[in-house]
PDB file of C-alpha atoms in Angstrom:
ATOM      1  CA  MET A   1      23.185 -10.637 -42.363  1.00 62.00           C
ATOM      2  CA  VAL A   2      25.015  -8.764 -39.645  1.00 63.00           C
ATOM      3  CA  SER A   3      24.505  -5.434 -41.389  1.00 78.00           C
ATOM      4  CA  ARG A   4      20.778  -6.125 -41.631  1.00 77.00           C
ATOM      5  CA  VAL A   5      20.576  -6.792 -37.885  1.00 72.00           C
ATOM      6  CA  GLN A   6      22.577  -3.642 -37.230  1.00 78.00           C
ATOM      7  CA  ALA A   7      20.242  -1.659 -39.472  1.00 75.00           C
ATOM      8  CA  LEU A   8      17.181  -2.989 -37.624  1.00 73.00           C
ATOM      9  CA  LYS A   9      18.770  -2.183 -34.263  1.00 76.00           C
ATOM     10  CA  ALA A  10      19.579   1.354 -35.421  1.00 77.00           C
ATOM     11  CA  ALA A  11      15.970   1.789 -36.599  1.00 74.00           C
ATOM     12  CA  VAL A  12      14.548   0.526 -33.295  1.00 69.00           C
ATOM     13  CA  ASP A  13      16.852   2.826 -31.347  1.00 75.00           C
ATOM     14  CA  LYS A  14      15.351   5.797 -33.194  1.00 75.00           C
ATOM     15  CA  VAL A  15      11.789   4.922 -32.176  1.00 72.00           C
ATOM     16  CA  ASN A  16      10.477   7.330 -29.568  1.00 68.00           C
ATOM     17  CA  THR A  17       7.876   6.310 -27.043  1.00 66.00           C
ATOM     18  CA  VAL A  18       5.403   8.604 -25.388  1.00 69.00           C
ATOM     19  CA  GLY A  19       4.913   8.091 -21.675  1.00 67.00           C
ATOM     20  CA  ASP A  20       5.795   5.053 -19.659  1.00 68.00           C
ATOM     21  CA  LEU A  21       5.566   1.586 -21.058  1.00 63.00           C
ATOM     22  CA  PRO A  22       2.700  -0.437 -19.609  1.00 69.00           C
ATOM     23  CA  GLU A  23       3.655  -2.747 -16.774  1.00 70.00           C
ATOM     24  CA  ALA A  24       3.671  -6.445 -17.397  1.00 65.00           C
ATOM     25  CA  PRO A  25       0.629  -8.210 -15.984  1.00 67.00           C
ATOM     26  CA  SER A  26       1.124  -9.323 -12.412  1.00 67.00           C
ATOM     27  CA  GLU A  27       1.701 -12.998 -11.825  1.00 73.00           C
ATOM     28  CA  GLN A  28      -0.220 -12.715  -8.564  1.00 76.00           C
ATOM     29  CA  ALA A  29      -3.990 -13.071  -8.659  1.00 74.00           C
ATOM     30  CA  PRO A  30      -5.926 -10.105  -7.278  1.00 84.00           C
ATOM     31  CA  SER A  31      -6.886 -10.471  -3.650  1.00 92.00           C
ATOM     32  CA  ASP A  32     -10.409 -11.593  -2.782  1.00 94.00           C
ATOM     33  CA  PRO A  33     -11.239 -10.585   0.809  1.00 95.00           C
ATOM     34  CA  LEU A  34     -14.664 -12.272   0.715  1.00 96.00           C
ATOM     35  CA  GLY A  35     -13.098 -15.527  -0.459  1.00 95.00           C
ATOM     36  CA  GLU A  36     -10.406 -15.226   2.198  1.00 96.00           C
ATOM     37  CA  ALA A  37     -13.088 -14.665   4.851  1.00 96.00           C
ATOM     38  CA  LEU A  38     -14.968 -17.773   3.732  1.00 96.00           C
ATOM     39  CA  ASN A  39     -11.787 -19.822   3.880  1.00 97.00           C
ATOM     40  CA  ALA A  40     -10.988 -18.493   7.367  1.00 97.00           C
ATOM     41  CA  ILE A  41     -14.488 -19.311   8.609  1.00 96.00           C
ATOM     42  CA  ALA A  42     -14.263 -22.844   7.212  1.00 97.00           C
ATOM     43  CA  ALA A  43     -10.858 -23.334   8.871  1.00 97.00           C
ATOM     44  CA  ALA A  44     -12.167 -21.965  12.189  1.00 97.00           C
ATOM     45  CA  SER A  45     -15.208 -24.264  12.069  1.00 97.00           C
ATOM     46  CA  GLN A  46     -13.007 -27.263  11.430  1.00 97.00           C
ATOM     47  CA  ALA A  47     -10.639 -26.284  14.260  1.00 97.00           C
ATOM     48  CA  VAL A  48     -13.518 -26.007  16.738  1.00 97.00           C
ATOM     49  CA  ARG A  49     -14.939 -29.370  15.642  1.00 97.00           C
ATOM     50  CA  GLN A  50     -11.531 -31.008  15.964  1.00 97.00           C
ATOM     51  CA  GLY A  51     -11.243 -29.800  19.561  1.00 96.00           C
ATOM     52  CA  ARG A  52      -8.600 -27.124  19.179  1.00 96.00           C
ATOM     53  CA  TYR A  53     -10.368 -24.948  21.748  1.00 95.00           C
ATOM     54  CA  GLY A  54     -11.612 -27.740  23.959  1.00 96.00           C
ATOM     55  CA  ARG A  55     -15.055 -27.709  25.548  1.00 96.00           C
ATOM     56  CA  ALA A  56     -16.636 -24.590  27.002  1.00 96.00           C
ATOM     57  CA  PRO A  57     -16.903 -24.487  30.785  1.00 95.00           C
ATOM     58  CA  ASP A  58     -20.294 -25.354  32.283  1.00 94.00           C
ATOM     59  CA  THR A  59     -20.558 -21.858  33.731  1.00 96.00           C
ATOM     60  CA  GLY A  60     -18.988 -18.547  32.766  1.00 96.00           C
ATOM     61  CA  PHE A  61     -18.451 -19.387  29.099  1.00 95.00           C
ATOM     62  CA  ARG A  62     -19.248 -15.770  28.193  1.00 95.00           C
ATOM     63  CA  LYS A  63     -16.007 -14.737  29.877  1.00 96.00           C
ATOM     64  CA  THR A  64     -13.835 -16.985  27.692  1.00 96.00           C
ATOM     65  CA  ARG A  65     -11.607 -15.712  24.910  1.00 96.00           C
ATOM     66  CA  VAL A  66     -13.389 -17.993  22.422  1.00 96.00           C
ATOM     67  CA  PHE A  67     -16.815 -16.533  23.220  1.00 97.00           C
ATOM     68  CA  LYS A  68     -15.455 -12.968  23.048  1.00 97.00           C
ATOM     69  CA  GLN A  69     -13.937 -13.699  19.648  1.00 97.00           C
ATOM     70  CA  TRP A  70     -17.237 -15.187  18.484  1.00 96.00           C
ATOM     71  CA  THR A  71     -19.142 -12.051  19.492  1.00 96.00           C
ATOM     72  CA  ALA A  72     -16.537  -9.922  17.700  1.00 95.00           C
ATOM     73  CA  ILE A  73     -16.990 -12.031  14.544  1.00 95.00           C
ATOM     74  CA  LEU A  74     -20.772 -11.593  14.757  1.00 95.00           C
ATOM     75  CA  ALA A  75     -20.407  -7.839  15.145  1.00 94.00           C
ATOM     76  CA  ALA A  76     -18.007  -7.631  12.191  1.00 95.00           C
ATOM     77  CA  ILE A  77     -20.393  -9.566   9.982  1.00 95.00           C
ATOM     78  CA  ASP A  78     -23.828  -8.443  11.136  1.00 92.00           C
ATOM     79  CA  GLY A  79     -23.378  -5.695  13.654  1.00 81.00           C
ATOM     80  CA  ALA A  80     -22.752  -1.995  13.596  1.00 84.00           C
ATOM     81  CA  GLU A  81     -22.840   0.345  10.636  1.00 88.00           C
ATOM     82  CA  SER A  82     -19.259  -0.673   9.747  1.00 91.00           C
ATOM     83  CA  SER A  83     -20.168  -4.374   9.429  1.00 95.00           C
ATOM     84  CA  LEU A  84     -19.812  -6.493   6.317  1.00 95.00           C
ATOM     85  CA  LEU A  85     -23.587  -6.803   6.014  1.00 95.00           C
ATOM     86  CA  ARG A  86     -24.026  -3.025   6.002  1.00 94.00           C
ATOM     87  CA  ALA A  87     -21.310  -2.663   3.356  1.00 95.00           C
ATOM     88  CA  LEU A  88     -22.989  -5.310   1.187  1.00 95.00           C
ATOM     89  CA  GLN A  89     -26.355  -3.594   1.635  1.00 94.00           C
ATOM     90  CA  GLU A  90     -24.909  -0.239   0.624  1.00 94.00           C
ATOM     91  CA  ALA A  91     -23.376  -1.846  -2.483  1.00 95.00           C
ATOM     92  CA  GLY A  92     -26.680  -3.507  -3.403  1.00 94.00           C
ATOM     93  CA  TYR A  93     -25.596  -7.094  -2.760  1.00 94.00           C
ATOM     94  CA  ALA A  94     -27.897  -7.568   0.229  1.00 93.00           C
ATOM     95  CA  THR A  95     -31.223  -6.079   1.253  1.00 90.00           C
ATOM     96  CA  ARG A  96     -32.354  -4.793   4.606  1.00 81.00           C
ATOM     97  CA  ARG A  97     -34.981  -6.775   6.431  1.00 77.00           C
ATOM     98  CA  LYS A  98     -38.397  -5.201   6.600  1.00 73.00           C
ATOM     99  CA  ARG A  99     -39.744  -5.113  10.129  1.00 66.00           C
TER     100      ARG A  99
END
């Protein structure tokens, strides 16, 4: 039995491979930025509802950090040419509004 195993090992050692061996599949799932964005928005909504940011002041709310972050989120989603909406439109996943 031992000689048979040795013979098989010797035969395998003689096998030549061309190029690199393929990498084993990754255990980690591929990232999904749209899914991550949805999760972040849901978490942010819940945080606001639960009072994490308190109530906006009666006057001057546009000067608060929360309002500035909100306007930045709007711009990133539906703003300039570099927004998510524009990228989705260019890829055919969204259409432009007809005016």
